[in-house]
Each structure stands twice: as structure tokens, then as C-alpha cells.
XYZ file of C-alpha atoms in Angstrom:
46
model
C -21.280 -13.791 7.378
C -22.142 -13.987 11.157
C -25.481 -14.647 12.431
C -27.433 -11.645 13.015
C -25.681 -9.533 10.554
C -27.965 -7.769 8.109
C -30.625 -7.158 10.578
C -29.304 -4.165 11.838
C -27.317 -1.305 10.206
C -23.436 -1.507 10.584
C -21.886 0.946 12.668
C -20.617 2.942 9.709
C -24.029 3.018 8.296
C -25.351 4.512 11.612
C -22.297 7.074 11.480
C -23.393 8.331 8.211
C -27.055 8.873 9.469
C -26.069 10.840 12.339
C -23.656 13.089 10.152
C -26.603 13.643 7.914
C -28.859 14.414 10.773
C -26.504 16.455 12.413
C -25.728 18.759 9.511
C -29.461 19.011 8.773
C -30.197 19.833 12.328
C -27.333 22.288 12.377
C -28.445 23.969 9.225
C -32.178 24.482 10.526
C -30.962 25.727 14.263
C -28.624 28.123 12.312
C -31.497 29.527 10.284
C -34.087 29.857 13.468
C -31.123 31.594 15.262
C -30.699 33.996 12.353
C -34.581 34.671 12.461
C -34.385 35.280 16.055
C -31.431 37.709 16.039
C -33.197 39.612 13.344
C -36.339 39.584 15.090
C -34.849 40.962 18.347
C -32.567 43.571 16.361
C -35.776 44.792 14.794
C -37.453 45.081 18.291
C -34.496 46.852 19.816
C -34.638 49.498 17.116
C -37.854 50.830 18.077
């Protein structure tokens, strides 16, 4: 084991974290975009 190992996350762990974060963010952004589309669609009908 090299010195300094264990103090920081390994590259793979960071990659997994980014994948999870990206998936979570994309889900939330998609939900928000759908809400916005519905909102504007309703407004345009009037």
C-alpha cells in the first residue's frame, strides 16, 4: 500500500459517485422540464 492511500477516494469510487449524482440530477431536471412544459402548455391553451 502506497503512502497516502486511503486518505482519498480512489478514482473508481469518484467515478461511481459522479454516475449516481448525474443520474439523480438528470432525473430531477427531467421532472422539472416536464413540469415547465405542462405549465406553458396550459398557459398557451387559454
